[in-house]
Every structure is written in C-alpha cells, then in structure tokens.
PDB file of C-alpha atoms and ligand atoms in Angstrom:
ATOM      1  CA  MET B  18     -55.231  -6.453  -6.787  1.00 82.00           C
ATOM      2  CA  ASP B  19     -53.053  -5.214  -9.632  1.00 93.00           C
ATOM      3  CA  ALA B  20     -49.598  -6.697 -10.139  1.00 94.00           C
ATOM      4  CA  LEU B  21     -47.639  -3.664  -8.974  1.00 93.00           C
ATOM      5  CA  THR B  22     -49.655  -3.299  -5.766  1.00 90.00           C
ATOM      6  CA  LEU B  23     -49.112  -6.995  -5.082  1.00 93.00           C
ATOM      7  CA  LEU B  24     -45.344  -6.669  -5.481  1.00 92.00           C
ATOM      8  CA  LEU B  25     -45.061  -3.401  -3.547  1.00 90.00           C
ATOM      9  CA  THR B  26     -47.093  -4.552  -0.570  1.00 88.00           C
ATOM     10  CA  ARG B  27     -46.262  -8.241  -0.347  1.00 90.00           C
ATOM     11  CA  ARG B  28     -45.773  -9.826   3.032  1.00 93.00           C
ATOM     12  CA  SER B  29     -45.989 -13.296   4.483  1.00 97.00           C
ATOM     13  CA  MET B  30     -48.663 -14.819   6.677  1.00 97.00           C
ATOM     14  CA  SER B  31     -47.903 -17.723   8.993  1.00 98.00           C
ATOM     15  CA  HIS B  32     -51.374 -17.994  10.565  1.00 98.00           C
ATOM     16  CA  LEU B  33     -53.186 -20.073   7.981  1.00 98.00           C
ATOM     17  CA  THR B  34     -56.352 -22.108   7.925  1.00 98.00           C
ATOM     18  CA  THR B  35     -58.782 -23.770   5.509  1.00 98.00           C
ATOM     19  CA  PRO B  36     -59.811 -23.461   2.778  1.00 98.00           C
ATOM     20  CA  ALA B  37     -56.617 -24.256   0.941  1.00 98.00           C
ATOM     21  CA  PRO B  38     -56.204 -23.397  -2.703  1.00 98.00           C
ATOM     22  CA  GLU B  39     -57.560 -26.314  -4.715  1.00 98.00           C
ATOM     23  CA  GLY B  40     -58.807 -27.029  -8.207  1.00 98.00           C
ATOM     24  CA  GLN B  41     -58.226 -24.143 -10.623  1.00 98.00           C
ATOM     25  CA  SER B  42     -56.706 -21.954  -7.871  1.00 98.00           C
ATOM     26  CA  LEU B  43     -54.078 -24.573  -7.111  1.00 98.00           C
ATOM     27  CA  ASP B  44     -53.448 -25.166 -10.806  1.00 98.00           C
ATOM     28  CA  ASN B  45     -52.914 -21.414 -11.257  1.00 98.00           C
ATOM     29  CA  ILE B  46     -50.381 -21.430  -8.428  1.00 98.00           C
ATOM     30  CA  LEU B  47     -48.479 -24.348  -9.942  1.00 99.00           C
ATOM     31  CA  ALA B  48     -48.644 -22.756 -13.401  1.00 98.00           C
ATOM     32  CA  ALA B  49     -47.193 -19.526 -11.959  1.00 98.00           C
ATOM     33  CA  GLY B  50     -44.304 -21.586 -10.588  1.00 98.00           C
ATOM     34  CA  MET B  51     -43.779 -23.091 -14.022  1.00 98.00           C
ATOM     35  CA  ARG B  52     -43.345 -19.578 -15.492  1.00 98.00           C
ATOM     36  CA  ALA B  53     -40.277 -18.792 -13.386  1.00 98.00           C
ATOM     37  CA  PRO B  54     -37.319 -17.289 -15.264  1.00 98.00           C
ATOM     38  CA  ASP B  55     -35.248 -20.225 -16.408  1.00 98.00           C
ATOM     39  CA  HIS B  56     -31.811 -19.862 -18.023  1.00 98.00           C
ATOM     40  CA  GLY B  57     -31.366 -22.550 -20.655  1.00 97.00           C
ATOM     41  CA  ALA B  58     -34.976 -23.761 -20.325  1.00 98.00           C
ATOM     42  CA  LEU B  59     -33.850 -26.547 -18.030  1.00 98.00           C
ATOM     43  CA  ARG B  60     -36.986 -26.487 -15.893  1.00 98.00           C
ATOM     44  CA  PRO B  61     -34.807 -27.447 -12.935  1.00 98.00           C
ATOM     45  CA  TRP B  62     -37.630 -27.794 -10.436  1.00 98.00           C
ATOM     46  CA  HIS B  63     -40.101 -30.210  -8.970  1.00 98.00           C
ATOM     47  CA  PHE B  64     -43.117 -29.369  -6.831  1.00 98.00           C
ATOM     48  CA  VAL B  65     -44.477 -31.763  -4.220  1.00 98.00           C
ATOM     49  CA  VAL B  66     -48.044 -30.840  -3.309  1.00 98.00           C
ATOM     50  CA  ILE B  67     -48.713 -31.885   0.268  1.00 98.00           C
ATOM     51  CA  GLN B  68     -52.375 -31.766   1.272  1.00 98.00           C
ATOM     52  CA  ASN B  69     -55.110 -33.671   3.122  1.00 98.00           C
ATOM     53  CA  GLU B  70     -53.682 -36.959   4.488  1.00 98.00           C
ATOM     54  CA  GLY B  71     -50.347 -35.948   2.981  1.00 98.00           C
ATOM     55  CA  LEU B  72     -49.908 -33.355   5.719  1.00 98.00           C
ATOM     56  CA  TYR B  73     -50.013 -36.110   8.365  1.00 98.00           C
ATOM     57  CA  LYS B  74     -47.728 -38.312   6.260  1.00 98.00           C
ATOM     58  CA  PHE B  75     -45.280 -35.431   5.919  1.00 98.00           C
ATOM     59  CA  GLY B  76     -45.477 -34.850   9.700  1.00 98.00           C
ATOM     60  CA  GLN B  77     -44.536 -38.487  10.221  1.00 98.00           C
ATOM     61  CA  LEU B  78     -41.590 -38.039   7.867  1.00 98.00           C
ATOM     62  CA  LEU B  79     -40.355 -35.000   9.825  1.00 98.00           C
ATOM     63  CA  GLU B  80     -40.835 -36.919  13.078  1.00 98.00           C
ATOM     64  CA  LYS B  81     -38.818 -39.835  11.672  1.00 98.00           C
ATOM     65  CA  ALA B  82     -36.092 -37.381  10.677  1.00 98.00           C
ATOM     66  CA  ALA B  83     -36.033 -35.920  14.191  1.00 98.00           C
ATOM     67  CA  ILE B  84     -35.806 -39.402  15.732  1.00 98.00           C
ATOM     68  CA  ASN B  85     -33.035 -40.378  13.317  1.00 98.00           C
ATOM     69  CA  ALA B  86     -31.067 -37.247  14.218  1.00 97.00           C
ATOM     70  CA  ASN B  87     -31.602 -37.788  17.960  1.00 97.00           C
ATOM     71  CA  LEU B  88     -33.142 -34.359  18.367  1.00 96.00           C
ATOM     72  CA  GLY B  89     -35.158 -35.322  21.433  1.00 98.00           C
ATOM     73  CA  LYS B  90     -38.840 -35.845  22.253  1.00 98.00           C
ATOM     74  CA  GLY B  91     -39.697 -32.145  22.160  1.00 98.00           C
ATOM     75  CA  VAL B  92     -38.417 -31.657  18.630  1.00 97.00           C
ATOM     76  CA  GLU B  93     -40.003 -34.936  17.497  1.00 98.00           C
ATOM     77  CA  GLU B  94     -43.444 -33.770  18.652  1.00 98.00           C
ATOM     78  CA  LYS B  95     -42.974 -30.335  17.117  1.00 98.00           C
ATOM     79  CA  ALA B  96     -41.812 -31.862  13.843  1.00 98.00           C
ATOM     80  CA  LYS B  97     -44.841 -34.132  13.655  1.00 98.00           C
ATOM     81  CA  LYS B  98     -47.210 -31.188  14.028  1.00 98.00           C
ATOM     82  CA  ALA B  99     -45.282 -28.676  11.898  1.00 98.00           C
ATOM     83  CA  PRO B 100     -47.074 -29.422   8.604  1.00 98.00           C
ATOM     84  CA  LEU B 101     -50.463 -28.894  10.249  1.00 98.00           C
ATOM     85  CA  ARG B 102     -49.755 -25.165  10.405  1.00 98.00           C
ATOM     86  CA  ALA B 103     -51.326 -24.802   6.967  1.00 98.00           C
ATOM     87  CA  PRO B 104     -53.836 -26.765   4.904  1.00 98.00           C
ATOM     88  CA  LEU B 105     -51.422 -26.965   1.965  1.00 98.00           C
ATOM     89  CA  ILE B 106     -47.668 -27.127   1.575  1.00 99.00           C
ATOM     90  CA  ILE B 107     -45.760 -27.111  -1.673  1.00 99.00           C
ATOM     91  CA  ALA B 108     -42.231 -28.415  -1.303  1.00 98.00           C
ATOM     92  CA  VAL B 109     -40.044 -26.935  -4.019  1.00 99.00           C
ATOM     93  CA  ILE B 110     -36.995 -28.910  -5.057  1.00 98.00           C
ATOM     94  CA  ALA B 111     -34.274 -27.572  -7.341  1.00 98.00           C
ATOM     95  CA  LYS B 112     -33.505 -30.513  -9.626  1.00 98.00           C
ATOM     96  CA  ILE B 113     -29.965 -29.534 -10.455  1.00 98.00           C
ATOM     97  CA  VAL B 114     -28.877 -30.527 -13.941  1.00 97.00           C
ATOM     98  CA  VAL B 115     -25.218 -31.200 -13.212  1.00 96.00           C
ATOM     99  CA  ASP B 116     -23.835 -31.383 -16.732  1.00 95.00           C
ATOM    100  CA  ALA B 117     -25.632 -28.270 -17.979  1.00 96.00           C
ATOM    101  CA  LYS B 118     -23.800 -25.113 -19.071  1.00 97.00           C
ATOM    102  CA  ILE B 119     -25.981 -23.228 -16.602  1.00 98.00           C
ATOM    103  CA  PRO B 120     -24.300 -23.228 -13.182  1.00 98.00           C
ATOM    104  CA  ALA B 121     -26.029 -24.881 -10.239  1.00 97.00           C
ATOM    105  CA  TRP B 122     -26.468 -21.585  -8.411  1.00 98.00           C
ATOM    106  CA  GLU B 123     -28.560 -20.211 -11.256  1.00 98.00           C
ATOM    107  CA  GLN B 124     -30.757 -23.282 -11.161  1.00 98.00           C
ATOM    108  CA  VAL B 125     -31.286 -22.834  -7.425  1.00 98.00           C
ATOM    109  CA  VAL B 126     -32.219 -19.189  -7.976  1.00 98.00           C
ATOM    110  CA  THR B 127     -34.732 -20.297 -10.614  1.00 98.00           C
ATOM    111  CA  ALA B 128     -36.336 -22.699  -8.129  1.00 98.00           C
ATOM    112  CA  GLY B 129     -36.454 -19.835  -5.608  1.00 98.00           C
ATOM    113  CA  CYS B 130     -38.280 -17.749  -8.195  1.00 98.00           C
ATOM    114  CA  CYS B 131     -40.809 -20.583  -8.471  1.00 99.00           C
ATOM    115  CA  VAL B 132     -41.521 -20.274  -4.742  1.00 98.00           C
ATOM    116  CA  HIS B 133     -41.967 -16.522  -4.928  1.00 98.00           C
ATOM    117  CA  ALA B 134     -44.187 -16.726  -8.006  1.00 98.00           C
ATOM    118  CA  MET B 135     -46.383 -19.367  -6.382  1.00 98.00           C
ATOM    119  CA  GLN B 136     -46.701 -17.374  -3.166  1.00 98.00           C
ATOM    120  CA  MET B 137     -47.735 -14.272  -5.119  1.00 98.00           C
ATOM    121  CA  ALA B 138     -50.184 -16.291  -7.257  1.00 98.00           C
ATOM    122  CA  ALA B 139     -51.788 -17.526  -4.041  1.00 98.00           C
ATOM    123  CA  VAL B 140     -52.104 -13.975  -2.678  1.00 97.00           C
ATOM    124  CA  ALA B 141     -53.516 -12.760  -6.000  1.00 97.00           C
ATOM    125  CA  GLN B 142     -56.334 -15.287  -5.564  1.00 97.00           C
ATOM    126  CA  GLY B 143     -57.181 -14.327  -1.974  1.00 96.00           C
ATOM    127  CA  PHE B 144     -54.984 -16.878  -0.209  1.00 98.00           C
ATOM    128  CA  ASP B 145     -51.815 -16.292   1.755  1.00 97.00           C
ATOM    129  CA  GLY B 146     -48.682 -18.067   2.805  1.00 98.00           C
ATOM    130  CA  ILE B 147     -45.134 -18.202   4.009  1.00 98.00           C
ATOM    131  CA  TRP B 148     -41.906 -19.633   2.602  1.00 98.00           C
ATOM    132  CA  ARG B 149     -40.137 -21.793   5.172  1.00 98.00           C
ATOM    133  CA  THR B 150     -36.966 -23.832   5.116  1.00 98.00           C
ATOM    134  CA  GLY B 151     -35.172 -24.917   8.302  1.00 95.00           C
ATOM    135  CA  SER B 152     -32.858 -27.846   8.882  1.00 95.00           C
ATOM    136  CA  TRP B 153     -35.316 -30.256   7.229  1.00 97.00           C
ATOM    137  CA  THR B 154     -34.202 -29.059   3.805  1.00 98.00           C
ATOM    138  CA  THR B 155     -30.861 -30.815   4.188  1.00 98.00           C
ATOM    139  CA  ASP B 156     -31.966 -33.713   6.356  1.00 98.00           C
ATOM    140  CA  PRO B 157     -31.248 -37.089   4.681  1.00 98.00           C
ATOM    141  CA  VAL B 158     -34.505 -38.698   5.850  1.00 98.00           C
ATOM    142  CA  VAL B 159     -36.587 -35.804   4.524  1.00 98.00           C
ATOM    143  CA  ARG B 160     -34.623 -35.663   1.281  1.00 98.00           C
ATOM    144  CA  SER B 161     -35.114 -39.365   0.731  1.00 98.00           C
ATOM    145  CA  GLY B 162     -38.839 -39.132   1.635  1.00 98.00           C
ATOM    146  CA  LEU B 163     -39.254 -36.452  -1.041  1.00 98.00           C
ATOM    147  CA  ALA B 164     -37.310 -38.535  -3.576  1.00 98.00           C
ATOM    148  CA  CYS B 165     -34.402 -36.080  -3.858  1.00 98.00           C
ATOM    149  CA  GLN B 166     -31.465 -37.122  -6.002  1.00 96.00           C
ATOM    150  CA  GLU B 167     -27.881 -36.452  -4.945  1.00 97.00           C
ATOM    151  CA  HIS B 168     -27.607 -32.932  -6.398  1.00 97.00           C
ATOM    152  CA  ASP B 169     -31.151 -31.786  -5.682  1.00 98.00           C
ATOM    153  CA  LYS B 170     -31.761 -28.962  -3.235  1.00 98.00           C
ATOM    154  CA  ILE B 171     -34.955 -28.407  -1.299  1.00 98.00           C
ATOM    155  CA  VAL B 172     -35.300 -24.648  -1.592  1.00 98.00           C
ATOM    156  CA  GLY B 173     -38.454 -24.276   0.399  1.00 98.00           C
ATOM    157  CA  PHE B 174     -41.693 -25.425   1.876  1.00 98.00           C
ATOM    158  CA  LEU B 175     -44.369 -22.991   0.798  1.00 99.00           C
ATOM    159  CA  TYR B 176     -47.136 -23.046   3.397  1.00 98.00           C
ATOM    160  CA  LEU B 177     -50.410 -21.845   1.864  1.00 98.00           C
ATOM    161  CA  GLY B 178     -53.969 -21.339   3.003  1.00 98.00           C
ATOM    162  CA  THR B 179     -56.484 -18.718   4.018  1.00 98.00           C
ATOM    163  CA  PRO B 180     -55.217 -16.036   6.401  1.00 97.00           C
ATOM    164  CA  LYS B 181     -56.657 -16.386   9.905  1.00 97.00           C
ATOM    165  CA  PHE B 182     -56.813 -12.609  10.238  1.00 95.00           C
ATOM    166  CA  ASN B 183     -55.898  -9.529   8.293  1.00 90.00           C
ATOM    167  CA  LEU B 184     -52.345  -8.329   8.638  1.00 85.00           C
ATOM    168  CA  PRO B 185     -51.629  -4.681   8.006  1.00 79.00           C
ATOM    169  CA  ILE B 186     -50.232  -4.247   4.512  1.00 74.00           C
ATOM    170  CA  LYS B 187     -46.544  -3.413   4.561  1.00 73.00           C
ATOM    171  CA  GLY B 188     -45.970  -0.029   3.001  1.00 69.00           C
ATOM    172  CA  THR B 189     -43.674   0.508   0.082  1.00 72.00           C
ATOM    173  CA  ALA B 190     -40.050   0.343   1.230  1.00 73.00           C
ATOM    174  CA  GLN B 191     -38.984   3.783   2.405  1.00 76.00           C
ATOM    175  CA  ASP B 192     -35.260   3.101   2.604  1.00 83.00           C
ATOM    176  CA  ILE B 193     -34.626   2.344  -1.065  1.00 88.00           C
ATOM    177  CA  LYS B 194     -31.680   4.735  -1.201  1.00 88.00           C
ATOM    178  CA  ASP B 195     -29.758   2.676   1.400  1.00 88.00           C
ATOM    179  CA  PHE B 196     -29.812  -0.333  -0.913  1.00 91.00           C
ATOM    180  CA  VAL B 197     -29.391   1.175  -4.335  1.00 92.00           C
ATOM    181  CA  THR B 198     -26.682   2.947  -6.250  1.00 94.00           C
ATOM    182  CA  TYR B 199     -27.286   4.425  -9.668  1.00 95.00           C
ATOM    183  CA  TYR B 200     -24.321   3.643 -11.889  1.00 94.00           C
TER     184      TYR B 200
HETATM  185  C1  FMN E  22     -35.136 -19.047   1.476  1.00 64.77           C
HETATM  186  C2  FMN E  22     -36.027 -18.575   2.591  1.00 64.77           C
HETATM  187  C3  FMN E  22     -36.196 -19.376   3.703  1.00 64.77           C
HETATM  188  C4  FMN E  22     -36.993 -18.966   4.770  1.00 64.77           C
HETATM  189  N1  FMN E  22     -37.175 -19.811   5.838  1.00 64.77           N
HETATM  190  C5  FMN E  22     -37.984 -19.435   6.844  1.00 64.77           C
HETATM  191  C6  FMN E  22     -38.260 -20.314   7.916  1.00 64.77           C
HETATM  192  O1  FMN E  22     -37.802 -21.446   7.956  1.00 64.77           O
HETATM  193  N2  FMN E  22     -39.057 -19.881   8.912  1.00 64.77           N
HETATM  194  C7  FMN E  22     -39.614 -18.625   8.890  1.00 64.77           C
HETATM  195  O2  FMN E  22     -40.336 -18.272   9.826  1.00 64.77           O
HETATM  196  N3  FMN E  22     -39.374 -17.769   7.877  1.00 64.77           N
HETATM  197  C8  FMN E  22     -38.589 -18.140   6.854  1.00 64.77           C
HETATM  198  N4  FMN E  22     -38.351 -17.292   5.821  1.00 64.77           N
HETATM  199  C9  FMN E  22     -38.859 -15.904   5.883  1.00 64.77           C
HETATM  200  C10 FMN E  22     -40.323 -15.775   5.594  1.00 64.77           C
HETATM  201  O3  FMN E  22     -40.679 -16.428   4.394  1.00 64.77           O
HETATM  202  C11 FMN E  22     -40.724 -14.270   5.482  1.00 64.77           C
HETATM  203  O4  FMN E  22     -40.163 -13.708   4.331  1.00 64.77           O
HETATM  204  C12 FMN E  22     -40.277 -13.500   6.706  1.00 64.77           C
HETATM  205  O5  FMN E  22     -40.981 -13.968   7.823  1.00 64.77           O
HETATM  206  C13 FMN E  22     -40.489 -11.984   6.545  1.00 64.77           C
HETATM  207  O6  FMN E  22     -41.827 -11.696   6.379  1.00 64.77           O
HETATM  208  P1  FMN E  22     -42.370 -10.909   5.108  1.00 64.77           P
HETATM  209  O7  FMN E  22     -42.266 -11.851   3.953  1.00 64.77           O
HETATM  210  O8  FMN E  22     -43.767 -10.563   5.507  1.00 64.77           O
HETATM  211  O9  FMN E  22     -41.516  -9.703   4.922  1.00 64.77           O
HETATM  212  C14 FMN E  22     -37.611 -17.694   4.719  1.00 64.77           C
HETATM  213  C15 FMN E  22     -37.461 -16.893   3.587  1.00 64.77           C
HETATM  214  C16 FMN E  22     -36.678 -17.334   2.524  1.00 64.77           C
HETATM  215  C17 FMN E  22     -36.543 -16.461   1.302  1.00 64.77           C
END
C-alpha cells in the first residue's frame, strides 16, 4: 500500500488476534514512532511494549487500579481482561521535559504523533490496531506501574495485532470543505 493510500483510507480495528508484530516488524513500528516530528529534538517519549506474559501482568495492574479506586467487581474483572483484546500493546508515555523551551503541550503532541506513526507502520506491514486511552491514563496505580514521573503523560495504549476480519476501507473524506478555509 502506498503512503498516500494508507493516509487517505486509514481506520482503526479493535478486533485483533495473533500473530502480533514481532521481530523486524515490531522494530519497524518502534522506529516509525522514533521518527515523530519533535520540536527541539527532545525525544519526549517512552514506549512500553506489552506482550506475552506482559499482557497478563498489565491486566493485573489494571485490576489493582480498579480495586484501589473502588470501582466494583464488574470493572475489576473487565480491567483484568482488557489487555487481552490484542496480542500486543504499546503504551506511549510523553516524558515531559519541564525546563525545556518547548512547551509541554508540544511535547504531548509529539508523543501523539508517535502513536499515529506506529499505528500506520503496523497497517503498512499487514497488521492493524486501535489507539485507546480511558481513565487508566491518569490512574496513579497505572502510572506508577509504568514508571511514570510526575510530569509524564500516558497519551495512549496502542493495541496491535492481526485483524480478525476485513473492515471496509473508509473512503476519502467527502466533507473537507466543512473543515477547511483557504486564507
Ligand atoms: C487520544 C485518543 C484516545 C482514544 N481513546 C479511545 C478509547 O479509549 N477507546 C476507543 O474505543 N477509542 C479511542 N479512540 C478512538 C479510536 O482510536 C478510533 O480513532 C475511533 O474508534 C475511530 O475509528 P477510526 O480510527 O477507524 O476512524 C481514541 C483516539 C485518540 C486519538
């Protein structure tokens, strides 16, 4: 798939199964994240690759967070199983450099670009995925479990794997004129 087709037809896929990207495919995905636009060359990101036993470990962390926040048995169970929705998750953390000239919001945007680039690199190699966040991104137990520092922001959990079925490709946006002015 050429780059323009990829960008014009991109869509997410939440129904994911094995195989997960691994080896060179996974390295390509991580390398694509590392090429995100980055004002000041701060590299204000960190990627946590969650796979194999790590998915169960991460489920236990989410369960612990749900217990700590008194969210109830239902949420605890759901939290524990949430990471098993894909064979690979990449947690993307914006490592905010507080004393930099580059404002924090720009650093968060850069980390967001990492997520997008990695998702597209996965699709380009025949995989698929979905960017998720939810309340876990600000939860203290989850933040601590992922070794976040005070100013870090978890910008996403990128769920990746092989699509369980083919989704129709989204057409090119037809309503461009509603979102664009030409100055
Ligand atoms: C910052 C961010 C956080 C998101 N969090 C979630 C989420 O927690 N759960 C979810 O189902 N979709 C979430 N989404 C949306 C999906 O990634 C996806 O874009 C959406 O389902 C629309 O599908 P599409 O990408 O095929 O257009 C998030 C998107 C962004 C950019």
